[in-house]
Amino acid sequence: MSLTPASPAPAPAAIEVTGLCCGYEGRTVLKDVSFTVRRGEVLFVIGGSGCGKSTLLRHLVGLNAPMAGEVKFFGQSFTAADLATRRGLLKTFGVLYQGGALWSSLTLRQNVALPLEEHTALSGREIAELTSLKLAQVGLTGFEDYYPSEISGGMKKRAGLARALALDPAIVFLDEPSAGLDPITSRKLDDLVLQLRDTFGTTLVVVSHELASIFGIADRVIMLDRDAQGLIAEGPPAHLAAHSRDPRVTEFLLRRDRPPSPAAR
């Protein structure tokens, strides 16, 4: 009698969000939000102003505690974890905040070195080498000793991304990375996102309302709505634009400034 070996269990999703309720001081902003992010996926969180995109991100990365629900990273609960486990999970992801959020009194090299100094036992020489590598990865070789006030907005975003990548995270969260950037600089940042996914298998969650980026690099989107206080659509952006019957979705995705499809570029 031959026995067929059991198929291995599928690997857990990079991120699994179940019944998440987000808010501040008792005021609910988002309720009952559930979605998953696959490993190596570029997922965009989209929606109009005030719909809760950045609020959701803050709750996913632990800056705010959810009112209800659960967030898991690679099958392990982040919401219910004890302090030691939570700290371990924090090292698995990096965050690029709006504006880059660099320390103005530190050079780019010093900004990127901070996570390495805080969370590793590497020597000063090893940290210096890794810092140079991360800045090179985002195209900032030669700017290691510049201060944030001495570089452009796009360079600040790239320096913030280098810091987010310092610990080689499996997941990177980006909050409005293209805000305030010209189209060429924005496209270069999008190319960096794709390079991270294709080279390192990084999972990326991007908060954005920029159509060029949404249609250019997103594998899937989840769309939030302020009035619904939650998620109203999920799927590839081109599919939603062509087939959604929800006017809120089509109005957002079919704005007049929608760029040509990537194939037409």
PDB file of N, CA and C in Angstrom, residues 201-259:
ATOM      1  N   GLY A 201      12.635  40.251  -2.903  1.00  0.00           N
ATOM      2  CA  GLY A 201      11.367  39.636  -2.528  1.00  0.00           C
ATOM      3  C   GLY A 201      10.642  40.386  -1.437  1.00  0.00           C
ATOM      4  N   THR A 202      10.953  41.677  -1.284  1.00  0.00           N
ATOM      5  CA  THR A 202      10.353  42.485  -0.227  1.00  0.00           C
ATOM      6  C   THR A 202       8.855  42.672  -0.474  1.00  0.00           C
ATOM      7  N   THR A 203       8.086  42.604   0.593  1.00  0.00           N
ATOM      8  CA  THR A 203       6.658  42.915   0.551  1.00  0.00           C
ATOM      9  C   THR A 203       6.512  44.406   0.835  1.00  0.00           C
ATOM     10  N   LEU A 204       5.699  45.107   0.018  1.00  0.00           N
ATOM     11  CA  LEU A 204       5.581  46.552   0.172  1.00  0.00           C
ATOM     12  C   LEU A 204       4.130  46.972   0.278  1.00  0.00           C
ATOM     13  N   VAL A 205       3.840  47.803   1.264  1.00  0.00           N
ATOM     14  CA  VAL A 205       2.509  48.380   1.450  1.00  0.00           C
ATOM     15  C   VAL A 205       2.657  49.888   1.301  1.00  0.00           C
ATOM     16  N   VAL A 206       1.968  50.448   0.297  1.00  0.00           N
ATOM     17  CA  VAL A 206       2.157  51.844  -0.069  1.00  0.00           C
ATOM     18  C   VAL A 206       0.844  52.601   0.100  1.00  0.00           C
ATOM     19  N   VAL A 207       0.853  53.643   0.919  1.00  0.00           N
ATOM     20  CA  VAL A 207      -0.290  54.537   1.036  1.00  0.00           C
ATOM     21  C   VAL A 207      -0.125  55.634  -0.010  1.00  0.00           C
ATOM     22  N   SER A 208      -1.100  55.789  -0.894  1.00  0.00           N
ATOM     23  CA  SER A 208      -0.945  56.777  -1.961  1.00  0.00           C
ATOM     24  C   SER A 208      -2.292  57.093  -2.606  1.00  0.00           C
ATOM     25  N   HIS A 209      -2.352  58.297  -3.203  1.00  0.00           N
ATOM     26  CA  HIS A 209      -3.496  58.640  -4.051  1.00  0.00           C
ATOM     27  C   HIS A 209      -3.023  58.994  -5.461  1.00  0.00           C
ATOM     28  N   GLU A 210      -1.717  58.753  -5.742  1.00  0.00           N
ATOM     29  CA  GLU A 210      -1.126  59.112  -7.028  1.00  0.00           C
ATOM     30  C   GLU A 210      -1.447  58.030  -8.064  1.00  0.00           C
ATOM     31  N   LEU A 211      -2.224  58.404  -9.078  1.00  0.00           N
ATOM     32  CA  LEU A 211      -2.649  57.414 -10.067  1.00  0.00           C
ATOM     33  C   LEU A 211      -1.488  56.829 -10.856  1.00  0.00           C
ATOM     34  N   ALA A 212      -0.478  57.650 -11.163  1.00  0.00           N
ATOM     35  CA  ALA A 212       0.658  57.136 -11.927  1.00  0.00           C
ATOM     36  C   ALA A 212       1.317  55.973 -11.205  1.00  0.00           C
ATOM     37  N   SER A 213       1.476  56.092  -9.905  1.00  0.00           N
ATOM     38  CA  SER A 213       2.073  55.011  -9.127  1.00  0.00           C
ATOM     39  C   SER A 213       1.115  53.838  -8.965  1.00  0.00           C
ATOM     40  N   ILE A 214      -0.158  54.143  -8.722  1.00  0.00           N
ATOM     41  CA  ILE A 214      -1.153  53.084  -8.509  1.00  0.00           C
ATOM     42  C   ILE A 214      -1.240  52.176  -9.723  1.00  0.00           C
ATOM     43  N   PHE A 215      -1.369  52.771 -10.912  1.00  0.00           N
ATOM     44  CA  PHE A 215      -1.490  51.959 -12.121  1.00  0.00           C
ATOM     45  C   PHE A 215      -0.142  51.451 -12.613  1.00  0.00           C
ATOM     46  N   GLY A 216       0.950  52.089 -12.169  1.00  0.00           N
ATOM     47  CA  GLY A 216       2.259  51.716 -12.672  1.00  0.00           C
ATOM     48  C   GLY A 216       2.897  50.544 -11.954  1.00  0.00           C
ATOM     49  N   ILE A 217       2.701  50.434 -10.613  1.00  0.00           N
ATOM     50  CA  ILE A 217       3.476  49.414  -9.882  1.00  0.00           C
ATOM     51  C   ILE A 217       2.656  48.566  -8.918  1.00  0.00           C
ATOM     52  N   ALA A 218       1.392  48.893  -8.677  1.00  0.00           N
ATOM     53  CA  ALA A 218       0.610  48.128  -7.700  1.00  0.00           C
ATOM     54  C   ALA A 218       0.189  46.781  -8.260  1.00  0.00           C
ATOM     55  N   ASP A 219       0.419  45.714  -7.486  1.00  0.00           N
ATOM     56  CA  ASP A 219      -0.160  44.416  -7.836  1.00  0.00           C
ATOM     57  C   ASP A 219      -1.648  44.413  -7.511  1.00  0.00           C
ATOM     58  N   ARG A 220      -1.979  44.940  -6.339  1.00  0.00           N
ATOM     59  CA  ARG A 220      -3.370  45.054  -5.911  1.00  0.00           C
ATOM     60  C   ARG A 220      -3.535  46.346  -5.129  1.00  0.00           C
ATOM     61  N   VAL A 221      -4.782  46.764  -4.982  1.00  0.00           N
ATOM     62  CA  VAL A 221      -5.093  47.898  -4.118  1.00  0.00           C
ATOM     63  C   VAL A 221      -6.226  47.499  -3.178  1.00  0.00           C
ATOM     64  N   ILE A 222      -6.250  48.153  -2.019  1.00  0.00           N
ATOM     65  CA  ILE A 222      -7.464  48.152  -1.210  1.00  0.00           C
ATOM     66  C   ILE A 222      -7.901  49.603  -1.121  1.00  0.00           C
ATOM     67  N   MET A 223      -9.183  49.848  -1.294  1.00  0.00           N
ATOM     68  CA  MET A 223      -9.683  51.221  -1.292  1.00  0.00           C
ATOM     69  C   MET A 223     -10.539  51.465  -0.069  1.00  0.00           C
ATOM     70  N   LEU A 224     -10.220  52.548   0.649  1.00  0.00           N
ATOM     71  CA  LEU A 224     -10.967  52.953   1.833  1.00  0.00           C
ATOM     72  C   LEU A 224     -11.895  54.107   1.479  1.00  0.00           C
ATOM     73  N   ASP A 225     -12.972  54.231   2.235  1.00  0.00           N
ATOM     74  CA  ASP A 225     -13.936  55.310   2.009  1.00  0.00           C
ATOM     75  C   ASP A 225     -14.301  55.942   3.349  1.00  0.00           C
ATOM     76  N   ARG A 226     -14.293  57.276   3.371  1.00  0.00           N
ATOM     77  CA  ARG A 226     -14.538  57.990   4.624  1.00  0.00           C
ATOM     78  C   ARG A 226     -15.944  57.766   5.143  1.00  0.00           C
ATOM     79  N   ASP A 227     -16.947  57.827   4.261  1.00  0.00           N
ATOM     80  CA  ASP A 227     -18.330  57.665   4.712  1.00  0.00           C
ATOM     81  C   ASP A 227     -18.602  56.236   5.172  1.00  0.00           C
ATOM     82  N   ALA A 228     -18.032  55.262   4.457  1.00  0.00           N
ATOM     83  CA  ALA A 228     -18.220  53.858   4.836  1.00  0.00           C
ATOM     84  C   ALA A 228     -17.387  53.474   6.041  1.00  0.00           C
ATOM     85  N   GLN A 229     -16.384  54.277   6.360  1.00  0.00           N
ATOM     86  CA  GLN A 229     -15.459  54.000   7.458  1.00  0.00           C
ATOM     87  C   GLN A 229     -14.798  52.627   7.316  1.00  0.00           C
ATOM     88  N   GLY A 230     -14.473  52.292   6.094  1.00  0.00           N
ATOM     89  CA  GLY A 230     -13.845  51.000   5.903  1.00  0.00           C
ATOM     90  C   GLY A 230     -13.480  50.730   4.464  1.00  0.00           C
ATOM     91  N   LEU A 231     -13.271  49.460   4.186  1.00  0.00           N
ATOM     92  CA  LEU A 231     -12.803  48.999   2.888  1.00  0.00           C
ATOM     93  C   LEU A 231     -13.993  48.788   1.958  1.00  0.00           C
ATOM     94  N   ILE A 232     -13.918  49.380   0.754  1.00  0.00           N
ATOM     95  CA  ILE A 232     -15.033  49.243  -0.202  1.00  0.00           C
ATOM     96  C   ILE A 232     -14.641  48.517  -1.482  1.00  0.00           C
ATOM     97  N   ALA A 233     -13.345  48.296  -1.718  1.00  0.00           N
ATOM     98  CA  ALA A 233     -12.922  47.603  -2.931  1.00  0.00           C
ATOM     99  C   ALA A 233     -11.540  47.017  -2.732  1.00  0.00           C
ATOM    100  N   GLU A 234     -11.269  45.916  -3.450  1.00  0.00           N
ATOM    101  CA  GLU A 234      -9.978  45.243  -3.368  1.00  0.00           C
ATOM    102  C   GLU A 234      -9.721  44.518  -4.674  1.00  0.00           C
ATOM    103  N   GLY A 235      -8.504  44.659  -5.217  1.00  0.00           N
ATOM    104  CA  GLY A 235      -8.161  43.967  -6.446  1.00  0.00           C
ATOM    105  C   GLY A 235      -7.133  44.725  -7.257  1.00  0.00           C
ATOM    106  N   PRO A 236      -6.729  44.191  -8.418  1.00  0.00           N
ATOM    107  CA  PRO A 236      -5.814  44.918  -9.299  1.00  0.00           C
ATOM    108  C   PRO A 236      -6.454  46.227  -9.752  1.00  0.00           C
ATOM    109  N   PRO A 237      -5.716  47.331  -9.778  1.00  0.00           N
ATOM    110  CA  PRO A 237      -6.336  48.615 -10.093  1.00  0.00           C
ATOM    111  C   PRO A 237      -6.971  48.680 -11.481  1.00  0.00           C
ATOM    112  N   ALA A 238      -6.312  48.099 -12.483  1.00  0.00           N
ATOM    113  CA  ALA A 238      -6.880  48.137 -13.831  1.00  0.00           C
ATOM    114  C   ALA A 238      -8.201  47.377 -13.897  1.00  0.00           C
ATOM    115  N   HIS A 239      -8.274  46.255 -13.188  1.00  0.00           N
ATOM    116  CA  HIS A 239      -9.513  45.470 -13.167  1.00  0.00           C
ATOM    117  C   HIS A 239     -10.632  46.256 -12.483  1.00  0.00           C
ATOM    118  N   LEU A 240     -10.311  46.888 -11.362  1.00  0.00           N
ATOM    119  CA  LEU A 240     -11.335  47.670 -10.666  1.00  0.00           C
ATOM    120  C   LEU A 240     -11.804  48.841 -11.515  1.00  0.00           C
ATOM    121  N   ALA A 241     -10.875  49.496 -12.205  1.00  0.00           N
ATOM    122  CA  ALA A 241     -11.252  50.634 -13.046  1.00  0.00           C
ATOM    123  C   ALA A 241     -12.184  50.209 -14.176  1.00  0.00           C
ATOM    124  N   ALA A 242     -11.961  48.998 -14.693  1.00  0.00           N
ATOM    125  CA  ALA A 242     -12.748  48.545 -15.838  1.00  0.00           C
ATOM    126  C   ALA A 242     -14.058  47.877 -15.439  1.00  0.00           C
ATOM    127  N   HIS A 243     -14.101  47.270 -14.255  1.00  0.00           N
ATOM    128  CA  HIS A 243     -15.245  46.411 -13.946  1.00  0.00           C
ATOM    129  C   HIS A 243     -16.024  46.767 -12.679  1.00  0.00           C
ATOM    130  N   SER A 244     -15.498  47.644 -11.839  1.00  0.00           N
ATOM    131  CA  SER A 244     -16.235  47.963 -10.616  1.00  0.00           C
ATOM    132  C   SER A 244     -17.545  48.672 -10.943  1.00  0.00           C
ATOM    133  N   ARG A 245     -18.585  48.311 -10.199  1.00  0.00           N
ATOM    134  CA  ARG A 245     -19.881  48.968 -10.350  1.00  0.00           C
ATOM    135  C   ARG A 245     -20.123  50.005  -9.255  1.00  0.00           C
ATOM    136  N   ASP A 246     -19.119  50.205  -8.427  1.00  0.00           N
ATOM    137  CA  ASP A 246     -19.236  51.181  -7.355  1.00  0.00           C
ATOM    138  C   ASP A 246     -18.759  52.534  -7.873  1.00  0.00           C
ATOM    139  N   PRO A 247     -19.628  53.524  -7.947  1.00  0.00           N
ATOM    140  CA  PRO A 247     -19.216  54.827  -8.497  1.00  0.00           C
ATOM    141  C   PRO A 247     -18.096  55.487  -7.706  1.00  0.00           C
ATOM    142  N   ARG A 248     -17.979  55.173  -6.429  1.00  0.00           N
ATOM    143  CA  ARG A 248     -16.900  55.752  -5.637  1.00  0.00           C
ATOM    144  C   ARG A 248     -15.541  55.240  -6.122  1.00  0.00           C
ATOM    145  N   VAL A 249     -15.526  53.982  -6.528  1.00  0.00           N
ATOM    146  CA  VAL A 249     -14.282  53.382  -7.008  1.00  0.00           C
ATOM    147  C   VAL A 249     -13.918  53.924  -8.376  1.00  0.00           C
ATOM    148  N   THR A 250     -14.871  53.920  -9.284  1.00  0.00           N
ATOM    149  CA  THR A 250     -14.579  54.375 -10.645  1.00  0.00           C
ATOM    150  C   THR A 250     -14.282  55.877 -10.681  1.00  0.00           C
ATOM    151  N   GLU A 251     -14.948  56.647  -9.841  1.00  0.00           N
ATOM    152  CA  GLU A 251     -14.676  58.087  -9.814  1.00  0.00           C
ATOM    153  C   GLU A 251     -13.239  58.357  -9.389  1.00  0.00           C
ATOM    154  N   PHE A 252     -12.761  57.581  -8.435  1.00  0.00           N
ATOM    155  CA  PHE A 252     -11.387  57.768  -7.966  1.00  0.00           C
ATOM    156  C   PHE A 252     -10.378  57.310  -9.017  1.00  0.00           C
ATOM    157  N   LEU A 253     -10.599  56.135  -9.599  1.00  0.00           N
ATOM    158  CA  LEU A 253      -9.618  55.545 -10.505  1.00  0.00           C
ATOM    159  C   LEU A 253      -9.685  56.085 -11.921  1.00  0.00           C
ATOM    160  N   LEU A 254     -10.782  56.692 -12.309  1.00  0.00           N
ATOM    161  CA  LEU A 254     -10.936  57.193 -13.671  1.00  0.00           C
ATOM    162  C   LEU A 254     -10.918  58.708 -13.722  1.00  0.00           C
ATOM    163  N   ARG A 255     -10.158  59.312 -12.823  1.00  0.00           N
ATOM    164  CA  ARG A 255     -10.004  60.763 -12.864  1.00  0.00           C
ATOM    165  C   ARG A 255      -9.344  61.175 -14.171  1.00  0.00           C
ATOM    166  N   ARG A 256      -9.560  62.419 -14.550  1.00  0.00           N
ATOM    167  CA  ARG A 256      -9.054  62.893 -15.840  1.00  0.00           C
ATOM    168  C   ARG A 256      -7.542  62.845 -15.929  1.00  0.00           C
ATOM    169  N   ASP A 257      -6.869  62.905 -14.773  1.00  0.00           N
ATOM    170  CA  ASP A 257      -5.414  62.903 -14.813  1.00  0.00           C
ATOM    171  C   ASP A 257      -4.833  61.496 -14.804  1.00  0.00           C
ATOM    172  N   ARG A 258      -5.700  60.491 -15.036  1.00  0.00           N
ATOM    173  CA  ARG A 258      -5.193  59.115 -15.069  1.00  0.00           C
ATOM    174  C   ARG A 258      -4.142  58.977 -16.161  1.00  0.00           C
ATOM    175  N   PRO A 259      -3.002  58.400 -15.824  1.00  0.00           N
ATOM    176  CA  PRO A 259      -1.910  58.252 -16.804  1.00  0.00           C
ATOM    177  C   PRO A 259      -2.199  57.105 -17.758  1.00  0.00           C
TER     178      PRO A 259
END
